[in-house]
Amino acid sequence: MLPRLRSEAPFGHDPLGFADATLSEGARAALARLDDTLRAEVAPLLPAAWESATLPSAIIDALAPLDLMQPVGVEPAEAASSVFSGYRAFVLARTDVSVATAYNAQSGLFRTAVRRGGSPEQVAALDDAIRSFALRGVFALTEPDHGSDIAGGLATTATRTGDGWVIDGAKRWIGGADTADVLVVFARAADDGEVKAFLVPRDAPGVTLTRIEGKVSLRPMQNFDIRLEGVRVDESARLQRVDSWRDVAEILRSLRSDVAWIATGLQAGALDAAVAYVREREQFGSPLGGFQLVQEKLARILGNLTASLGIVTRLSARQDAGVLRDEDSALAKMQTARLARESVALAREVQGGNGILLEHGAARFFADAEAVYSYEGTHEMTALIVGRGLTGSSAFV
């Protein structure tokens, strides 16, 4: 069981009451049910998942029936809001970042790609199955040679052949690809040079998956290299509202707050672990939690967490009001991920040598903060997006 105070579930330490001020009673109840499931059914699986670098199927099997994309008792508008999906990611990440990443791969990246990129007919045909996890998918954009520069460097190609397409190229860091039914593959059309998106069956001829080994962060979450060689799909498999990079950017813009919420949630998990440890541990004949330097470190973690909650809550509220600016989501990701790095280091530090052991909780968050710091926009890239917004001048080549 995770080291956590039940009186603070499901949001943990929230001294300024952001959750109570922004979520309805029904939403808070749905997230409490999620927290109960995480504690009872998911948390016990995590140490072994980390040791073996595998994500047990029982984790998604436990989460899918909660119907968290449209939970009972939550109005549809709130369930679809950035605020609710943000707090959902927060609660998941407070338990484990791999769990949050795996769930968000379906609820965020895959579902949003279909809902925003698909035609009304495609959305009507697919969305219920996506919501229930009957149809599972992943977002295949990043490539071996193109990450931060993917907008201009996208090398995977799609060549029109009659009423279908032939796709050739490679993708990298695609999380959960081995359990997906379809891959949302982004490719540059050979005829007009514009970016398109395709629903490619994972087992289609010409698709090869290779697991990326040796990760020290996000160990349970499996990432893959994907080769696509002469992969044929029908025009009906193309997401009909993705016709340029501008359309892809619109999908990404609506998702960028998710990673900032995850960076915030992992700080909450690290603080849980640190507080639980110092309340039980004694040194020099006194409770560790009574030491001045320990309390100072805990206070800094709480300060970082509270500042991050303020940023992401306000960011999501503005997005729900229709204000989606790249510099805002970039600022949130940059700052929350930077603070997360400090928070997890402090949490591990107060646990001393025991802080590197999985059983005490902080170690997982310490390792995962490094992945969060880099994915979905590195610190440097997000800083340059913020700088462009401040100065009106782009530093990108």
Tab-separated table of N, CA and C in Angstrom, residues 165-286:
chain	number	residue	atom	x	y	z
A	165	TRP	N	-3.399	4.328	-49.179
A	165	TRP	CA	-2.108	4.960	-48.910
A	165	TRP	C	-1.084	3.892	-48.566
A	166	VAL	N	0.182	4.205	-48.876
A	166	VAL	CA	1.307	3.362	-48.474
A	166	VAL	C	2.208	4.202	-47.572
A	167	ILE	N	2.453	3.698	-46.373
A	167	ILE	CA	3.204	4.450	-45.369
A	167	ILE	C	4.569	3.806	-45.149
A	168	ASP	N	5.609	4.648	-45.140
A	168	ASP	CA	6.975	4.199	-44.886
A	168	ASP	C	7.637	5.161	-43.899
A	169	GLY	N	8.351	4.595	-42.933
A	169	GLY	CA	9.062	5.451	-41.996
A	169	GLY	C	9.305	4.766	-40.671
A	170	ALA	N	9.594	5.565	-39.665
A	170	ALA	CA	9.907	5.025	-38.338
A	170	ALA	C	9.421	5.978	-37.261
A	171	LYS	N	9.018	5.412	-36.127
A	171	LYS	CA	8.600	6.179	-34.962
A	171	LYS	C	9.380	5.675	-33.742
A	172	ARG	N	9.519	6.536	-32.747
A	172	ARG	CA	10.293	6.164	-31.557
A	172	ARG	C	9.605	6.676	-30.295
A	173	TRP	N	9.844	6.001	-29.194
A	173	TRP	CA	9.318	6.356	-27.874
A	173	TRP	C	7.797	6.228	-27.805
A	174	ILE	N	7.226	5.307	-28.546
A	174	ILE	CA	5.775	5.181	-28.570
A	174	ILE	C	5.343	4.270	-27.421
A	175	GLY	N	4.787	4.874	-26.384
A	175	GLY	CA	4.423	4.147	-25.177
A	175	GLY	C	3.168	3.314	-25.352
A	176	GLY	N	3.227	2.053	-24.899
A	176	GLY	CA	2.060	1.187	-24.937
A	176	GLY	C	1.712	0.639	-26.298
A	177	ALA	N	2.621	0.732	-27.255
A	177	ALA	CA	2.297	0.299	-28.617
A	177	ALA	C	1.984	-1.187	-28.687
A	178	ASP	N	2.582	-1.984	-27.803
A	178	ASP	CA	2.402	-3.431	-27.880
A	178	ASP	C	0.997	-3.886	-27.511
A	179	THR	N	0.272	-3.072	-26.740
A	179	THR	CA	-1.090	-3.444	-26.345
A	179	THR	C	-2.153	-2.661	-27.111
A	180	ALA	N	-1.730	-1.836	-28.054
A	180	ALA	CA	-2.673	-1.034	-28.827
A	180	ALA	C	-3.288	-1.852	-29.954
A	181	ASP	N	-4.530	-1.542	-30.272
A	181	ASP	CA	-5.157	-2.120	-31.455
A	181	ASP	C	-4.756	-1.347	-32.702
A	182	VAL	N	-4.658	-0.030	-32.561
A	182	VAL	CA	-4.279	0.820	-33.694
A	182	VAL	C	-3.240	1.843	-33.258
A	183	LEU	N	-2.438	2.267	-34.207
A	183	LEU	CA	-1.447	3.311	-34.018
A	183	LEU	C	-1.900	4.532	-34.815
A	184	VAL	N	-1.958	5.699	-34.162
A	184	VAL	CA	-2.231	6.927	-34.898
A	184	VAL	C	-0.897	7.410	-35.449
A	185	VAL	N	-0.659	7.129	-36.720
A	185	VAL	CA	0.628	7.425	-37.350
A	185	VAL	C	0.526	8.729	-38.130
A	186	PHE	N	1.430	9.642	-37.818
A	186	PHE	CA	1.498	10.908	-38.533
A	186	PHE	C	2.571	10.805	-39.607
A	187	ALA	N	2.208	11.180	-40.829
A	187	ALA	CA	3.112	11.027	-41.965
A	187	ALA	C	2.926	12.202	-42.912
A	188	ARG	N	3.981	12.484	-43.661
A	188	ARG	CA	3.926	13.576	-44.632
A	188	ARG	C	3.507	13.018	-45.988
A	189	ALA	N	2.433	13.576	-46.539
A	189	ALA	CA	1.926	13.098	-47.829
A	189	ALA	C	2.922	13.427	-48.936
A	190	ALA	N	3.203	12.436	-49.775
A	190	ALA	CA	4.178	12.635	-50.836
A	190	ALA	C	3.685	13.627	-51.888
A	191	ASP	N	2.368	13.748	-52.076
A	191	ASP	CA	1.863	14.601	-53.144
A	191	ASP	C	1.878	16.077	-52.794
A	192	ASP	N	1.417	16.439	-51.601
A	192	ASP	CA	1.346	17.868	-51.272
A	192	ASP	C	2.287	18.283	-50.136
A	193	GLY	N	3.000	17.324	-49.553
A	193	GLY	CA	3.953	17.658	-48.501
A	193	GLY	C	3.325	17.990	-47.161
A	194	GLU	N	2.001	17.828	-47.038
A	194	GLU	CA	1.313	18.159	-45.798
A	194	GLU	C	1.221	16.922	-44.886
A	195	VAL	N	1.099	17.182	-43.593
A	195	VAL	CA	1.038	16.099	-42.612
A	195	VAL	C	-0.384	15.551	-42.542
A	196	LYS	N	-0.487	14.230	-42.549
A	196	LYS	CA	-1.756	13.526	-42.401
A	196	LYS	C	-1.644	12.576	-41.209
A	197	ALA	N	-2.784	12.041	-40.783
A	197	ALA	CA	-2.809	11.080	-39.674
A	197	ALA	C	-3.617	9.862	-40.097
A	198	PHE	N	-3.124	8.677	-39.722
A	198	PHE	CA	-3.737	7.427	-40.154
A	198	PHE	C	-3.904	6.483	-38.969
A	199	LEU	N	-5.021	5.749	-38.960
A	199	LEU	CA	-5.244	4.692	-37.971
A	199	LEU	C	-4.705	3.390	-38.565
A	200	VAL	N	-3.530	3.009	-38.093
A	200	VAL	CA	-2.837	1.845	-38.636
A	200	VAL	C	-2.965	0.684	-37.656
A	201	PRO	N	-3.533	-0.449	-38.055
A	201	PRO	CA	-3.588	-1.609	-37.162
A	201	PRO	C	-2.182	-2.004	-36.706
A	202	ARG	N	-2.039	-2.288	-35.440
A	202	ARG	CA	-0.717	-2.652	-34.904
A	202	ARG	C	-0.150	-3.885	-35.601
A	203	ASP	N	-1.028	-4.802	-35.994
A	203	ASP	CA	-0.562	-6.037	-36.605
A	203	ASP	C	-0.618	-6.002	-38.130
A	204	ALA	N	-0.702	-4.813	-38.715
A	204	ALA	CA	-0.750	-4.704	-40.171
A	204	ALA	C	0.576	-5.188	-40.775
A	205	PRO	N	0.540	-5.823	-41.941
A	205	PRO	CA	1.781	-6.218	-42.611
A	205	PRO	C	2.692	-5.010	-42.811
A	206	GLY	N	3.970	-5.177	-42.479
A	206	GLY	CA	4.931	-4.090	-42.627
A	206	GLY	C	5.182	-3.302	-41.364
A	207	VAL	N	4.412	-3.568	-40.290
A	207	VAL	CA	4.611	-2.886	-39.008
A	207	VAL	C	5.466	-3.774	-38.105
A	208	THR	N	6.564	-3.222	-37.609
A	208	THR	CA	7.451	-3.956	-36.708
A	208	THR	C	7.684	-3.133	-35.445
A	209	LEU	N	7.466	-3.757	-34.291
A	209	LEU	CA	7.669	-3.108	-32.993
A	209	LEU	C	8.898	-3.695	-32.303
A	210	THR	N	9.737	-2.818	-31.748
A	210	THR	CA	10.903	-3.242	-30.975
A	210	THR	C	10.916	-2.485	-29.662
A	211	ARG	N	10.888	-3.213	-28.560
A	211	ARG	CA	10.841	-2.565	-27.251
A	211	ARG	C	12.164	-1.874	-26.945
A	212	ILE	N	12.065	-0.672	-26.387
A	212	ILE	CA	13.252	0.067	-25.952
A	212	ILE	C	13.649	-0.445	-24.575
A	213	GLU	N	14.859	-0.974	-24.465
A	213	GLU	CA	15.330	-1.583	-23.231
A	213	GLU	C	16.192	-0.600	-22.431
A	214	GLY	N	16.400	-0.949	-21.151
A	214	GLY	CA	17.388	-0.251	-20.335
A	214	GLY	C	16.965	1.094	-19.795
A	215	LYS	N	15.669	1.349	-19.688
A	215	LYS	CA	15.227	2.649	-19.158
A	215	LYS	C	15.431	2.709	-17.646
A	216	VAL	N	15.792	3.883	-17.154
A	216	VAL	CA	15.891	4.085	-15.704
A	216	VAL	C	14.734	4.933	-15.186
A	217	SER	N	13.851	5.348	-16.073
A	217	SER	CA	12.699	6.170	-15.703
A	217	SER	C	11.472	5.593	-16.386
A	218	LEU	N	10.292	5.759	-15.757
A	218	LEU	CA	9.058	5.206	-16.319
A	218	LEU	C	9.239	3.733	-16.684
A	219	ARG	N	9.818	2.968	-15.781
A	219	ARG	CA	10.155	1.577	-16.101
A	219	ARG	C	8.936	0.719	-16.438
A	220	PRO	N	7.822	0.807	-15.718
A	220	PRO	CA	6.685	-0.052	-16.100
A	220	PRO	C	6.086	0.286	-17.467
A	221	MET	N	6.157	1.546	-17.855
A	221	MET	CA	5.574	1.966	-19.128
A	221	MET	C	6.485	1.542	-20.270
A	222	GLN	N	5.995	0.670	-21.146
A	222	GLN	CA	6.819	0.144	-22.218
A	222	GLN	C	6.796	1.070	-23.429
A	223	ASN	N	7.985	1.445	-23.894
A	223	ASN	CA	8.126	2.305	-25.068
A	223	ASN	C	8.724	1.499	-26.221
A	224	PHE	N	8.373	1.887	-27.436
A	224	PHE	CA	8.748	1.089	-28.598
A	224	PHE	C	9.276	1.936	-29.746
A	225	ASP	N	10.202	1.329	-30.485
A	225	ASP	CA	10.536	1.779	-31.834
A	225	ASP	C	9.581	1.071	-32.780
A	226	ILE	N	9.111	1.802	-33.778
A	226	ILE	CA	8.180	1.232	-34.757
A	226	ILE	C	8.729	1.463	-36.162
A	227	ARG	N	8.826	0.403	-36.935
A	227	ARG	CA	9.171	0.506	-38.348
A	227	ARG	C	7.916	0.285	-39.179
A	228	LEU	N	7.744	1.118	-40.189
A	228	LEU	CA	6.622	0.990	-41.116
A	228	LEU	C	7.206	0.871	-42.521
A	229	GLU	N	7.046	-0.290	-43.123
A	229	GLU	CA	7.628	-0.561	-44.437
A	229	GLU	C	6.540	-1.018	-45.398
A	230	GLY	N	6.146	-0.132	-46.283
A	230	GLY	CA	5.119	-0.463	-47.267
A	230	GLY	C	3.786	-0.805	-46.635
A	231	VAL	N	3.430	-0.123	-45.569
A	231	VAL	CA	2.185	-0.406	-44.848
A	231	VAL	C	1.011	0.207	-45.610
A	232	ARG	N	0.044	-0.605	-45.956
A	232	ARG	CA	-1.094	-0.147	-46.755
A	232	ARG	C	-2.328	0.063	-45.871
A	233	VAL	N	-2.960	1.216	-46.049
A	233	VAL	CA	-4.217	1.498	-45.360
A	233	VAL	C	-5.177	2.154	-46.343
A	234	ASP	N	-6.469	1.984	-46.096
A	234	ASP	CA	-7.481	2.613	-46.933
A	234	ASP	C	-7.624	4.088	-46.583
A	235	GLU	N	-8.198	4.840	-47.491
A	235	GLU	CA	-8.490	6.247	-47.220
A	235	GLU	C	-9.405	6.382	-46.016
A	236	SER	N	-10.258	5.406	-45.777
A	236	SER	CA	-11.165	5.461	-44.630
A	236	SER	C	-10.409	5.430	-43.301
A	237	ALA	N	-9.137	4.995	-43.318
A	237	ALA	CA	-8.324	4.952	-42.105
A	237	ALA	C	-7.629	6.283	-41.839
A	238	ARG	N	-7.754	7.227	-42.761
A	238	ARG	CA	-7.141	8.544	-42.545
A	238	ARG	C	-8.077	9.414	-41.715
A	239	LEU	N	-7.554	10.053	-40.679
A	239	LEU	CA	-8.352	11.001	-39.905
A	239	LEU	C	-8.621	12.213	-40.785
A	240	GLN	N	-9.893	12.429	-41.067
A	240	GLN	CA	-10.274	13.313	-42.164
A	240	GLN	C	-10.052	14.800	-41.887
A	241	ARG	N	-9.868	15.158	-40.632
A	241	ARG	CA	-9.675	16.583	-40.336
A	241	ARG	C	-8.221	16.915	-40.003
A	242	VAL	N	-7.305	16.034	-40.345
A	242	VAL	CA	-5.872	16.338	-40.208
A	242	VAL	C	-5.302	16.450	-41.607
A	243	ASP	N	-5.081	17.695	-42.051
A	243	ASP	CA	-4.602	17.945	-43.405
A	243	ASP	C	-3.329	18.782	-43.442
A	244	SER	N	-2.773	19.108	-42.270
A	244	SER	CA	-1.557	19.919	-42.235
A	244	SER	C	-0.971	19.863	-40.827
A	245	TRP	N	0.257	20.380	-40.694
A	245	TRP	CA	0.843	20.459	-39.360
A	245	TRP	C	0.020	21.365	-38.459
A	246	ARG	N	-0.621	22.360	-39.021
A	246	ARG	CA	-1.473	23.247	-38.225
A	246	ARG	C	-2.547	22.445	-37.492
A	247	ASP	N	-3.114	21.445	-38.148
A	247	ASP	CA	-4.140	20.620	-37.515
A	247	ASP	C	-3.540	19.765	-36.393
A	248	VAL	N	-2.327	19.248	-36.611
A	248	VAL	CA	-1.651	18.489	-35.568
A	248	VAL	C	-1.361	19.390	-34.366
A	249	ALA	N	-0.920	20.610	-34.649
A	249	ALA	CA	-0.611	21.555	-33.575
A	249	ALA	C	-1.844	21.878	-32.742
A	250	GLU	N	-3.011	21.918	-33.381
A	250	GLU	CA	-4.247	22.161	-32.632
A	250	GLU	C	-4.536	21.013	-31.671
A	251	ILE	N	-4.273	19.783	-32.125
A	251	ILE	CA	-4.461	18.630	-31.238
A	251	ILE	C	-3.495	18.722	-30.063
A	252	LEU	N	-2.238	18.997	-30.345
A	252	LEU	CA	-1.220	19.055	-29.292
A	252	LEU	C	-1.479	20.201	-28.317
A	253	ARG	N	-1.953	21.315	-28.845
A	253	ARG	CA	-2.189	22.481	-27.984
A	253	ARG	C	-3.201	22.167	-26.894
A	254	SER	N	-4.192	21.364	-27.224
A	254	SER	CA	-5.222	21.037	-26.242
A	254	SER	C	-4.747	20.008	-25.221
A	255	LEU	N	-3.585	19.379	-25.486
A	255	LEU	CA	-3.091	18.309	-24.622
A	255	LEU	C	-1.918	18.723	-23.743
A	256	ARG	N	-1.313	19.861	-24.031
A	256	ARG	CA	-0.049	20.182	-23.369
A	256	ARG	C	-0.194	20.429	-21.873
A	257	SER	N	-1.400	20.735	-21.426
A	257	SER	CA	-1.562	20.924	-19.987
A	257	SER	C	-1.454	19.605	-19.234
A	258	ASP	N	-1.705	18.469	-19.906
A	258	ASP	CA	-1.709	17.169	-19.226
A	258	ASP	C	-0.377	16.882	-18.548
A	259	VAL	N	0.726	17.145	-19.248
A	259	VAL	CA	2.036	16.817	-18.680
A	259	VAL	C	2.349	17.701	-17.485
A	260	ALA	N	1.860	18.951	-17.487
A	260	ALA	CA	2.057	19.813	-16.323
A	260	ALA	C	1.282	19.290	-15.120
A	261	TRP	N	0.096	18.749	-15.362
A	261	TRP	CA	-0.672	18.123	-14.282
A	261	TRP	C	0.056	16.887	-13.742
A	262	ILE	N	0.663	16.108	-14.630
A	262	ILE	CA	1.421	14.938	-14.183
A	262	ILE	C	2.620	15.376	-13.356
A	263	ALA	N	3.315	16.429	-13.791
A	263	ALA	CA	4.447	16.947	-13.022
A	263	ALA	C	4.007	17.417	-11.644
A	264	THR	N	2.789	17.903	-11.546
A	264	THR	CA	2.248	18.331	-10.255
A	264	THR	C	1.863	17.125	-9.403
A	265	GLY	N	1.196	16.157	-10.007
A	265	GLY	CA	0.779	14.971	-9.270
A	265	GLY	C	1.935	14.166	-8.711
A	266	LEU	N	3.028	14.085	-9.457
A	266	LEU	CA	4.161	13.307	-8.943
A	266	LEU	C	4.787	13.997	-7.736
A	267	GLN	N	4.693	15.322	-7.674
A	267	GLN	CA	5.171	16.018	-6.479
A	267	GLN	C	4.308	15.661	-5.264
A	268	ALA	N	3.001	15.529	-5.493
A	268	ALA	CA	2.103	15.135	-4.404
A	268	ALA	C	2.444	13.743	-3.902
A	269	GLY	N	2.742	12.826	-4.816
A	269	GLY	CA	3.123	11.483	-4.419
A	269	GLY	C	4.431	11.453	-3.663
A	270	ALA	N	5.393	12.253	-4.109
A	270	ALA	CA	6.679	12.316	-3.421
A	270	ALA	C	6.518	12.890	-2.017
A	271	LEU	N	5.659	13.894	-1.874
A	271	LEU	CA	5.424	14.471	-0.548
A	271	LEU	C	4.730	13.466	0.359
A	272	ASP	N	3.760	12.731	-0.149
A	272	ASP	CA	3.125	11.660	0.630
A	272	ASP	C	4.179	10.723	1.210
A	273	ALA	N	5.073	10.270	0.323
A	273	ALA	CA	6.090	9.303	0.738
A	273	ALA	C	7.031	9.895	1.775
A	274	ALA	N	7.413	11.155	1.579
A	274	ALA	CA	8.340	11.789	2.508
A	274	ALA	C	7.714	11.989	3.883
A	275	VAL	N	6.477	12.476	3.916
A	275	VAL	CA	5.812	12.730	5.196
A	275	VAL	C	5.576	11.422	5.947
A	276	ALA	N	5.118	10.398	5.240
A	276	ALA	CA	4.880	9.111	5.888
A	276	ALA	C	6.167	8.567	6.499
A	277	TYR	N	7.259	8.720	5.803
A	277	TYR	CA	8.538	8.188	6.286
A	277	TYR	C	9.020	8.915	7.535
A	278	VAL	N	9.002	10.245	7.503
A	278	VAL	CA	9.581	10.981	8.637
A	278	VAL	C	8.692	10.900	9.875
A	279	ARG	N	7.424	10.562	9.698
A	279	ARG	CA	6.556	10.374	10.863
A	279	ARG	C	6.856	9.065	11.594
A	280	GLU	N	7.419	8.108	10.877
A	280	GLU	CA	7.672	6.795	11.466
A	280	GLU	C	9.132	6.588	11.861
A	281	ARG	N	10.048	7.250	11.200
A	281	ARG	CA	11.473	7.023	11.400
A	281	ARG	C	12.009	7.821	12.587
A	282	GLU	N	12.868	7.201	13.346
A	282	GLU	CA	13.553	7.898	14.443
A	282	GLU	C	15.044	7.898	14.196
A	283	GLN	N	15.703	9.006	14.587
A	283	GLN	CA	17.142	9.137	14.527
A	283	GLN	C	17.609	9.865	15.785
A	284	PHE	N	18.710	9.413	16.337
A	284	PHE	CA	19.258	10.026	17.549
A	284	PHE	C	18.228	10.092	18.668
A	285	GLY	N	17.329	9.093	18.667
A	285	GLY	CA	16.350	9.015	19.727
A	285	GLY	C	15.155	9.930	19.585
A	286	SER	N	15.003	10.578	18.438
A	286	SER	CA	13.892	11.517	18.233
A	286	SER	C	13.227	11.245	16.890
